[in-house]
Short mmCIF file of C-alpha atoms and ligand atoms in Angstrom, two decimals:
data_model
loop_
_atom_site.label_atom_id
_atom_site.label_comp_id
_atom_site.label_asym_id
_atom_site.label_seq_id
_atom_site.Cartn_x
_atom_site.Cartn_y
_atom_site.Cartn_z
CA MET U 1 17.99 -33.59 -40.70
CA GLN U 2 16.18 -29.85 -39.84
CA LYS U 3 12.79 -30.17 -38.12
CA SER U 4 10.14 -28.33 -36.79
CA ILE U 5 9.79 -26.47 -33.67
CA ASP U 6 6.19 -26.89 -33.57
CA SER U 7 6.32 -30.56 -34.26
CA TYR U 8 9.85 -31.22 -32.06
CA ASN U 9 9.59 -32.89 -28.51
CA PHE U 10 10.54 -30.36 -25.59
CA ALA U 11 10.08 -32.70 -23.30
CA GLY U 12 12.84 -33.60 -20.56
CA LYS U 13 15.71 -31.21 -23.52
CA ARG U 14 17.30 -29.08 -23.52
CA ALA U 15 17.61 -25.84 -26.44
CA ILE U 16 20.13 -23.98 -26.73
CA VAL U 17 18.64 -21.39 -28.83
CA ARG U 18 20.38 -18.73 -31.18
CA VAL U 19 18.61 -15.83 -30.27
CA ASP U 20 19.34 -11.96 -30.50
CA PHE U 21 18.77 -9.83 -27.64
CA ASN U 22 21.94 -7.27 -29.26
CA VAL U 23 19.11 -4.08 -27.87
CA PRO U 24 20.07 -0.01 -27.32
CA LEU U 25 20.98 0.48 -23.95
CA ASP U 26 20.57 3.69 -21.98
CA ALA U 27 23.42 4.68 -20.70
CA ASP U 28 22.46 3.40 -17.58
CA PHE U 29 22.08 0.87 -18.47
CA LYS U 30 18.38 0.28 -19.44
CA VAL U 31 16.92 -0.76 -22.50
CA THR U 32 15.91 0.88 -24.58
CA ASP U 33 14.18 -0.56 -27.22
CA ASP U 34 13.09 -4.28 -26.09
CA THR U 35 11.26 -5.53 -29.47
CA ARG U 36 14.38 -8.07 -30.42
CA ILE U 37 13.32 -9.81 -26.79
CA ARG U 38 9.78 -9.16 -27.38
CA ALA U 39 10.31 -11.19 -31.00
CA ALA U 40 11.85 -14.37 -29.31
CA VAL U 41 9.00 -15.25 -26.57
CA PRO U 42 6.63 -17.13 -28.27
CA THR U 43 9.69 -18.91 -29.74
CA LEU U 44 10.92 -19.96 -25.60
CA LYS U 45 7.54 -20.52 -23.84
CA LYS U 46 7.12 -23.01 -26.99
CA VAL U 47 9.86 -25.03 -26.16
CA LEU U 48 9.27 -24.54 -21.88
CA ALA U 49 5.64 -24.37 -22.97
CA GLY U 50 6.46 -28.68 -24.18
CA GLY U 51 8.97 -29.35 -20.92
CA GLY U 52 12.09 -28.22 -22.15
CA SER U 53 14.16 -26.08 -20.74
CA LEU U 54 16.49 -23.20 -22.18
CA ILE U 55 19.85 -21.51 -22.56
CA LEU U 56 19.76 -18.76 -24.39
CA MET U 57 22.80 -17.50 -26.54
CA SER U 58 23.21 -13.63 -27.77
CA HIS U 59 26.10 -10.87 -28.54
CA LEU U 60 25.63 -7.47 -27.80
CA GLY U 61 27.74 -4.38 -29.48
CA ARG U 62 31.13 -5.00 -30.36
CA PRO U 63 33.13 -6.00 -27.79
CA LYS U 64 36.75 -6.21 -28.36
CA GLY U 65 36.48 -8.33 -25.25
CA VAL U 66 35.82 -9.32 -21.94
CA ALA U 67 33.79 -5.50 -21.00
CA ASP U 68 31.05 -4.92 -18.39
CA LYS U 69 29.45 -2.79 -20.39
CA TYR U 70 28.05 -5.41 -23.21
CA SER U 71 27.98 -7.66 -20.21
CA LEU U 72 23.63 -9.36 -21.54
CA LYS U 73 23.23 -8.91 -17.18
CA HIS U 74 21.97 -5.94 -18.23
CA ILE U 75 19.22 -7.53 -19.83
CA ILE U 76 18.42 -10.00 -17.23
CA TYR U 77 15.46 -7.89 -16.13
CA LYS U 78 13.42 -7.39 -19.32
CA ILE U 79 13.86 -10.91 -20.23
CA GLU U 80 12.13 -12.14 -16.94
CA GLU U 81 10.28 -8.87 -17.55
CA LEU U 82 8.86 -10.87 -21.33
CA LEU U 83 8.79 -14.36 -20.98
CA GLY U 84 7.42 -14.16 -16.65
CA GLU U 85 10.14 -16.44 -16.12
CA LYS U 86 13.46 -15.82 -13.80
CA ILE U 87 17.49 -16.40 -15.67
CA VAL U 88 19.83 -17.47 -14.54
CA PHE U 89 22.96 -16.38 -15.75
CA ALA U 90 26.70 -18.07 -16.50
CA ASP U 91 29.04 -15.30 -17.18
CA ASP U 92 31.92 -16.43 -19.11
CA CYS U 93 29.45 -18.96 -21.82
CA MET U 94 33.08 -21.24 -21.75
CA LYS U 95 31.56 -22.16 -18.13
CA ALA U 96 28.30 -23.22 -18.47
CA GLY U 97 27.96 -26.96 -18.69
CA ALA U 98 27.71 -27.35 -14.51
CA GLN U 99 24.46 -24.25 -14.74
CA ALA U 100 23.48 -26.41 -18.23
CA ALA U 101 23.04 -30.37 -16.61
CA ALA U 102 21.37 -28.88 -13.35
CA LEU U 103 18.79 -27.15 -15.19
CA LYS U 104 15.38 -28.67 -14.75
CA PRO U 105 12.25 -28.56 -17.13
CA GLY U 106 11.17 -25.41 -17.44
CA GLN U 107 14.00 -23.09 -16.64
CA VAL U 108 15.79 -20.36 -17.64
CA LEU U 109 20.34 -19.92 -18.81
CA LEU U 110 21.31 -16.95 -20.55
CA LEU U 111 24.91 -17.39 -21.56
CA GLU U 112 27.42 -14.15 -21.33
CA ASN U 113 28.48 -12.26 -24.17
CA LEU U 114 29.51 -14.72 -27.40
CA ARG U 115 31.34 -11.54 -28.24
CA PHE U 116 33.55 -11.59 -25.43
CA TYR U 117 35.04 -14.41 -27.21
CA ALA U 118 36.73 -13.97 -30.61
CA GLU U 119 35.94 -17.32 -31.90
CA GLU U 120 32.52 -16.97 -31.53
CA GLU U 121 33.41 -14.74 -35.32
CA GLY U 122 36.12 -16.52 -35.35
CA LYS U 123 38.01 -13.47 -36.11
CA PRO U 124 41.23 -11.71 -34.91
CA ARG U 125 41.30 -9.81 -32.71
CA GLY U 126 44.03 -6.93 -31.60
CA LEU U 127 46.23 -6.99 -34.27
CA ALA U 128 48.39 -3.53 -35.36
CA ASP U 129 47.12 -2.36 -38.20
CA ASP U 130 50.52 -2.48 -40.19
CA VAL U 131 50.71 -6.42 -39.06
CA SER U 132 51.73 -8.79 -42.03
CA ASP U 133 50.21 -11.18 -43.94
CA GLU U 134 51.99 -13.90 -42.82
CA VAL U 135 51.19 -12.13 -39.33
CA LYS U 136 48.10 -11.91 -39.88
CA LYS U 137 47.27 -14.78 -41.55
CA ALA U 138 48.41 -16.84 -38.82
CA ALA U 139 46.59 -15.27 -36.23
CA LYS U 140 43.20 -16.27 -38.08
CA ALA U 141 45.08 -20.02 -38.25
CA GLU U 142 45.17 -20.11 -34.62
CA VAL U 143 40.70 -18.33 -33.91
CA LYS U 144 39.76 -20.57 -36.68
CA ALA U 145 41.49 -23.69 -35.13
CA SER U 146 40.40 -22.26 -30.92
CA GLN U 147 36.53 -22.04 -32.49
CA LYS U 148 36.24 -25.38 -33.26
CA GLU U 149 37.30 -26.22 -29.22
CA PHE U 150 33.91 -23.54 -29.06
CA VAL U 151 31.63 -24.52 -30.65
CA LYS U 152 32.14 -27.63 -28.90
CA THR U 153 31.82 -26.66 -25.47
CA LEU U 154 28.75 -24.08 -27.01
CA ALA U 155 27.29 -27.53 -28.60
CA SER U 156 27.76 -29.50 -25.24
CA TYR U 157 25.70 -27.69 -23.18
CA ALA U 158 22.51 -28.50 -25.47
CA ASP U 159 20.49 -31.63 -26.64
CA CYS U 160 18.49 -29.63 -29.74
CA TYR U 161 20.12 -26.51 -31.54
CA ILE U 162 17.73 -22.96 -32.72
CA ASN U 163 18.01 -20.49 -34.35
CA ASP U 164 16.31 -18.13 -33.86
CA ALA U 165 18.55 -14.46 -34.67
CA PHE U 166 17.60 -13.80 -38.14
CA GLY U 167 19.60 -10.85 -37.26
CA THR U 168 23.01 -12.74 -37.78
CA ALA U 169 21.85 -15.29 -40.77
CA HIS U 170 24.11 -13.94 -42.72
CA ARG U 171 27.70 -14.36 -40.65
CA ALA U 172 28.49 -17.43 -40.44
CA HIS U 173 29.19 -17.47 -36.98
CA ALA U 174 30.05 -20.02 -33.86
CA SER U 175 26.78 -19.36 -32.82
CA THR U 176 24.33 -18.34 -36.06
CA ALA U 177 25.68 -21.30 -38.30
CA LEU U 178 28.85 -23.70 -37.24
CA ILE U 179 27.11 -25.09 -33.97
CA ALA U 180 24.52 -26.74 -36.16
CA LYS U 181 26.56 -30.01 -37.04
CA TYR U 182 26.69 -30.58 -33.54
CA PHE U 183 22.61 -31.33 -33.87
CA PRO U 184 22.27 -33.47 -37.16
CA GLU U 185 18.88 -34.45 -36.22
CA ASP U 186 17.55 -32.31 -33.53
CA LYS U 187 18.29 -28.21 -35.14
CA MET U 188 15.03 -26.36 -36.64
CA PHE U 189 14.31 -22.28 -37.35
CA GLY U 190 12.63 -20.99 -34.14
CA TYR U 191 9.21 -18.43 -35.28
CA ILE U 192 11.15 -14.99 -35.62
CA MET U 193 13.57 -17.23 -38.07
CA GLU U 194 10.24 -19.16 -39.83
CA GLY U 195 8.15 -16.16 -40.33
CA GLU U 196 11.94 -14.15 -41.96
CA ILE U 197 12.03 -17.22 -44.82
CA LYS U 198 8.85 -17.56 -45.29
CA ALA U 199 8.56 -13.93 -46.46
CA ILE U 200 10.94 -13.84 -48.13
CA ASP U 201 10.04 -17.23 -49.84
CA SER U 202 6.48 -14.90 -50.49
CA VAL U 203 8.24 -12.29 -52.40
CA LEU U 204 11.60 -14.08 -54.22
CA ASN U 205 10.20 -17.92 -55.89
CA ASN U 206 5.86 -17.76 -54.97
CA SER U 207 4.87 -14.31 -55.22
CA ARG U 208 1.34 -13.47 -56.59
CA LYS U 209 1.55 -11.18 -59.27
CA PRO U 210 2.72 -9.02 -60.32
CA VAL U 211 5.29 -8.51 -58.61
CA THR U 212 6.10 -4.63 -57.58
CA ALA U 213 9.05 -3.96 -56.11
CA ILE U 214 9.75 -0.45 -54.01
CA ILE U 215 13.47 0.12 -53.67
CA GLY U 216 14.22 3.70 -52.08
CA GLY U 217 17.92 5.10 -49.32
CA ALA U 218 20.54 6.83 -50.61
CA LYS U 219 22.57 5.28 -52.55
CA VAL U 220 23.20 2.74 -56.25
CA SER U 221 25.44 0.83 -54.81
CA SER U 222 24.13 -0.23 -52.01
CA LYS U 223 20.94 -1.50 -53.80
CA ILE U 224 23.06 -3.18 -56.78
CA GLY U 225 23.10 -6.79 -55.76
CA ILE U 226 19.11 -6.37 -54.52
CA ILE U 227 18.78 -4.44 -57.95
CA GLU U 228 20.01 -6.90 -60.24
CA ASN U 229 18.58 -10.07 -58.70
CA LEU U 230 14.60 -8.47 -58.17
CA PHE U 231 15.20 -8.35 -62.08
CA SER U 232 14.39 -11.68 -62.66
CA LYS U 233 11.19 -12.03 -59.91
CA VAL U 234 9.23 -8.69 -60.56
CA ASP U 235 7.21 -7.18 -62.37
CA ASN U 236 7.36 -3.39 -61.70
CA MET U 237 10.51 -1.49 -59.96
CA ILE U 238 9.39 2.13 -58.36
CA ILE U 239 12.93 3.66 -57.93
CA GLY U 240 12.87 6.30 -55.06
CA GLY U 241 15.09 8.36 -52.58
CA GLY U 242 18.53 9.88 -52.86
CA MET U 243 19.67 7.09 -55.69
CA VAL U 244 16.75 9.35 -57.87
CA TYR U 245 19.53 11.77 -59.08
CA THR U 246 22.55 8.98 -60.14
CA PHE U 247 19.33 7.63 -62.25
CA VAL U 248 18.50 10.85 -63.59
CA LYS U 249 22.16 12.77 -64.41
CA ALA U 250 22.98 8.89 -66.58
CA GLN U 251 19.98 9.84 -68.99
CA GLY U 252 21.14 13.81 -68.88
CA GLY U 253 18.88 15.70 -66.94
CA LYS U 254 19.56 18.98 -63.90
CA ILE U 255 20.05 17.26 -61.08
CA GLY U 256 21.52 21.17 -58.93
CA THR U 257 22.69 19.22 -56.37
CA SER U 258 20.84 16.64 -55.00
CA LEU U 259 23.03 13.42 -54.14
CA CYS U 260 24.57 11.69 -57.26
CA GLU U 261 27.11 8.97 -57.39
CA ASP U 262 29.09 9.94 -60.41
CA ASP U 263 30.77 6.28 -60.18
CA GLN U 264 27.14 4.92 -60.28
CA ILE U 265 26.23 6.65 -63.82
CA GLU U 266 27.50 3.58 -66.22
CA VAL U 267 26.05 1.18 -63.64
CA ALA U 268 22.85 3.10 -64.00
CA LYS U 269 22.25 3.31 -67.66
CA GLU U 270 23.35 -0.21 -67.68
CA ILE U 271 20.01 -1.09 -65.29
CA MET U 272 18.00 1.13 -67.39
CA ALA U 273 18.98 -1.21 -70.06
CA LYS U 274 18.22 -4.19 -68.33
CA ALA U 275 15.24 -3.78 -66.29
CA ALA U 276 13.78 -2.99 -70.61
CA GLU U 277 15.77 -6.61 -71.19
CA LYS U 278 14.02 -7.59 -68.98
CA GLY U 279 10.85 -6.06 -69.23
CA VAL U 280 10.82 -5.06 -65.72
CA LYS U 281 8.77 -1.41 -65.51
CA LEU U 282 11.00 1.56 -63.64
CA TYR U 283 8.90 4.24 -62.74
CA MET U 284 11.49 7.14 -60.65
CA GLY U 285 8.01 9.50 -60.27
CA SER U 286 8.05 12.60 -62.74
CA GLU U 287 8.53 15.68 -60.13
CA VAL U 288 10.31 15.50 -56.56
CA VAL U 289 10.52 18.52 -53.67
CA ILE U 290 13.55 19.48 -53.69
CA ALA U 291 15.52 22.05 -50.51
CA ASP U 292 17.60 24.92 -50.71
CA LYS U 293 20.29 23.03 -48.58
CA PHE U 294 19.91 20.05 -46.94
CA ALA U 295 17.60 21.02 -43.85
CA GLU U 296 14.40 20.99 -42.08
CA ASP U 297 13.92 24.45 -42.40
CA ALA U 298 15.09 24.30 -45.68
CA GLN U 299 13.15 26.16 -47.86
CA SER U 300 10.84 23.85 -50.14
CA LYS U 301 8.65 23.44 -53.49
CA VAL U 302 8.16 20.26 -56.27
CA CYS U 303 9.49 20.71 -59.49
CA LYS U 304 10.45 17.79 -62.70
CA VAL U 305 13.08 14.83 -61.43
CA ASN U 306 15.12 16.40 -64.78
CA ASP U 307 14.48 20.17 -63.81
CA ILE U 308 16.60 21.16 -60.10
CA PRO U 309 17.28 24.34 -60.55
CA ASP U 310 21.39 24.91 -58.87
CA GLY U 311 22.34 25.01 -55.37
CA TRP U 312 18.58 23.15 -55.10
CA MET U 313 18.70 19.55 -53.78
CA GLY U 314 16.10 16.25 -54.82
CA MET U 315 14.84 16.11 -50.83
CA ASP U 316 11.43 13.42 -51.27
CA ALA U 317 9.32 11.98 -53.94
CA ALA U 318 6.46 14.37 -55.31
CA PRO U 319 2.39 14.10 -54.76
CA SER U 320 2.25 13.52 -57.85
CA SER U 321 4.55 11.12 -58.55
CA VAL U 322 3.35 8.87 -55.23
CA LYS U 323 -0.15 9.08 -56.79
CA GLU U 324 1.22 7.93 -59.95
CA TRP U 325 2.80 4.78 -57.93
CA GLU U 326 -0.11 4.30 -55.93
CA GLY U 327 -2.14 3.08 -59.58
CA VAL U 328 0.77 0.32 -59.72
CA LEU U 329 0.79 -0.58 -56.68
CA MET U 330 -3.13 -0.77 -56.40
CA ALA U 331 -2.85 -3.18 -59.31
CA SER U 332 0.06 -5.58 -57.22
CA LYS U 333 -0.40 -8.64 -55.56
CA THR U 334 2.95 -8.91 -53.71
CA ILE U 335 4.93 -5.24 -52.83
CA LEU U 336 8.78 -5.34 -51.46
CA TRP U 337 9.00 -1.77 -49.88
CA ASN U 338 13.08 -2.11 -48.94
CA GLY U 339 14.50 1.90 -48.92
CA PRO U 340 12.49 5.17 -47.98
CA VAL U 341 12.16 7.74 -50.48
CA GLY U 342 13.12 11.07 -49.34
CA VAL U 343 14.66 12.16 -46.00
CA PHE U 344 12.37 10.68 -43.93
CA GLU U 345 14.86 11.63 -41.12
CA MET U 346 12.96 15.46 -41.47
CA GLU U 347 9.78 15.67 -40.84
CA LYS U 348 9.16 17.55 -43.42
CA PHE U 349 10.40 15.50 -46.63
CA ALA U 350 8.87 12.63 -44.58
CA LYS U 351 5.75 12.58 -46.35
CA GLY U 352 6.19 10.85 -49.66
CA THR U 353 7.85 8.09 -47.44
CA LYS U 354 5.06 7.95 -45.21
CA ALA U 355 2.45 8.21 -48.20
CA ILE U 356 4.73 4.31 -49.19
CA ALA U 357 3.54 3.13 -45.49
CA GLU U 358 -0.31 3.94 -45.82
CA ILE U 359 -0.45 3.06 -50.03
CA LEU U 360 0.87 -0.43 -48.88
CA ALA U 361 -1.12 -0.91 -44.97
CA LYS U 362 -3.74 0.29 -47.93
CA ALA U 363 -2.96 -2.46 -50.19
CA THR U 364 -2.31 -4.40 -47.71
CA GLN U 365 -5.96 -4.61 -46.18
CA GLN U 366 -8.03 -4.03 -48.91
CA ASN U 367 -6.80 -5.71 -51.56
CA GLY U 368 -5.48 -8.77 -49.49
CA ALA U 369 -1.61 -8.27 -51.33
CA PHE U 370 1.17 -9.00 -49.59
CA THR U 371 3.55 -6.26 -48.08
CA LEU U 372 7.45 -6.99 -47.22
CA VAL U 373 9.30 -4.28 -45.22
CA GLY U 374 12.32 -5.32 -45.34
CA GLY U 375 16.41 -3.70 -45.13
CA GLY U 376 16.83 -0.45 -43.82
CA ASP U 377 15.39 3.01 -43.03
CA SER U 378 12.00 1.35 -44.27
CA VAL U 379 11.19 -0.99 -41.46
CA ALA U 380 12.48 1.95 -39.40
CA ALA U 381 9.90 4.39 -41.10
CA VAL U 382 7.16 2.11 -41.28
CA ASN U 383 8.05 1.66 -36.78
CA GLN U 384 8.22 4.88 -36.90
CA MET U 385 5.16 6.27 -38.65
CA GLY U 386 3.37 3.12 -36.85
CA TYR U 387 2.32 0.44 -39.87
CA ALA U 388 4.18 -2.04 -38.85
CA SER U 389 0.62 -3.75 -37.69
CA LYS U 390 -1.02 -2.64 -41.43
CA VAL U 391 1.83 -4.74 -43.57
CA SER U 392 2.05 -7.87 -44.30
CA TYR U 393 5.51 -8.37 -42.56
CA VAL U 394 7.81 -6.09 -41.49
CA SER U 395 11.57 -7.99 -41.09
CA THR U 396 13.97 -7.72 -38.29
CA GLY U 397 17.00 -8.16 -39.88
CA GLY U 398 18.32 -5.69 -42.00
CA GLY U 399 21.65 -6.66 -42.76
CA ALA U 400 20.85 -10.21 -44.17
CA MET U 401 17.31 -8.70 -45.31
CA LEU U 402 19.34 -7.14 -47.90
CA GLU U 403 21.53 -10.34 -48.81
CA ALA U 404 18.02 -12.51 -48.49
CA LEU U 405 16.87 -10.12 -51.48
CA GLU U 406 20.40 -9.81 -53.49
CA GLY U 407 20.03 -13.89 -53.65
CA LYS U 408 22.17 -14.51 -51.77
CA GLU U 409 22.53 -18.06 -49.12
CA LEU U 410 22.46 -16.86 -45.92
CA PRO U 411 24.53 -19.52 -43.80
CA GLY U 412 22.25 -19.30 -40.82
CA ILE U 413 19.89 -20.08 -42.52
CA ALA U 414 22.19 -23.03 -45.62
CA ALA U 415 23.82 -24.35 -41.59
CA ILE U 416 20.04 -25.69 -40.67
CA LYS U 417 18.63 -27.20 -43.44
CA GLU U 418 21.75 -28.91 -45.01
P1 LIG O 1 19.34 3.15 -47.36
O1 LIG O 1 20.27 3.03 -45.56
O2 LIG O 1 20.72 2.59 -47.87
O3 LIG O 1 17.98 2.44 -47.39
O4 LIG O 1 19.57 4.73 -46.99
C1 LIG O 1 18.43 5.24 -46.22
C2 LIG O 1 18.81 6.96 -46.52
O5 LIG O 1 18.51 7.51 -46.87
C3 LIG O 1 18.64 7.79 -45.21
O6 LIG O 1 18.75 8.11 -44.39
C4 LIG O 1 17.15 8.43 -45.68
O7 LIG O 1 16.97 10.10 -45.21
C5 LIG O 1 18.03 9.29 -46.80
N1 LIG O 1 17.90 9.20 -47.78
C6 LIG O 1 17.02 9.22 -48.99
N2 LIG O 1 16.37 10.46 -49.75
C7 LIG O 1 16.99 11.06 -49.66
C8 LIG O 1 17.48 11.86 -49.82
N3 LIG O 1 16.77 12.37 -51.69
N4 LIG O 1 18.71 12.60 -50.19
C9 LIG O 1 19.49 12.42 -49.49
N5 LIG O 1 19.29 11.64 -48.72
C10 LIG O 1 18.28 10.09 -49.13
#
């Protein structure tokens, strides 16, 4: 049965915690963004304050085997700095039994990168592309068989299991899901996971109405799952970014050289029909900022979204569109934002995305709206633009948040709950 980190008695217990310390490093192996480590600190401090000890496990990068470049030893200094505790390091995550057994309350052991072992992900490695399906199948069965031992060994180190790695919650890996079964009475979410789950619930299941979703980003094809799932959850849907032009073309508009997925035109038509059927109001903005090339120093002007001249492309939402959306957003009690409404990486075309961030901050502070920024580049945009602390919740998990918004059950969550 699932336990709560707030009421669990950690006194004298060893807690194995799946954290997401997959942080970016520079050429000198210095951590260039410590957000993920910082975010895990409250969970780790809770265990230590309760008289427990910690065994931390994570992946870093995508190693294909043991590789110094991906060693978690590089980030020890940063964990020590943020947690304020000395770290003991196990340089092989499968040979940490003695170190784990020797842990005293208040001590912290960090295991080496889990992905040095293929068993973490449960996928065979090093197979040539041209091997037969038979060989692939046999290799897969072999990893799956040794994965059991891998999971059991990790589990043997601890008395309880905490999953606080939302970024990998959509993966059914050894450390994110399979290990949970060894702790039927002693498994729980950490604070990051609790926060993410609550935020998702506040939008998908227990929302205050009206609910508005802003779905932006480059491609219809990558957002179709979310859009369809949200149709039964939201009152309004604002569609922005590069996706818009596929919809405009589907309606017979002129889109110049704007981004367009021709193979998604039928899908766009279906989405529009379904929105009408479900009573969801769609807003795409009637005007856009267009450019004569995909570059910061392009010439730009505002034009109707469905009348873009030849040789020009839509790059950002125009102020008039943002104004229209603002009315919808300020009347909403719950807002979900996924995906930028323009090419925000270029200063010149970041204005629409910045305006959305500002409106969300205003809706949160003035109206008490619940605002969740989740998945993909909108998270990068609010962080970069300095609005992260002004909205209700900014998700830490890209792919995991996308799958949750698509209505899928995440293995990392299910393993704790079941
Ligand atoms: P996603 O990862 O699906 O959220 O997509 C984010 C990407 O969409 C960002 O890199 C944006 O630059 C891009 N994007 C947003 N609006 C446009 C547009 N009008 N044309 C091309 N790319 C866009």
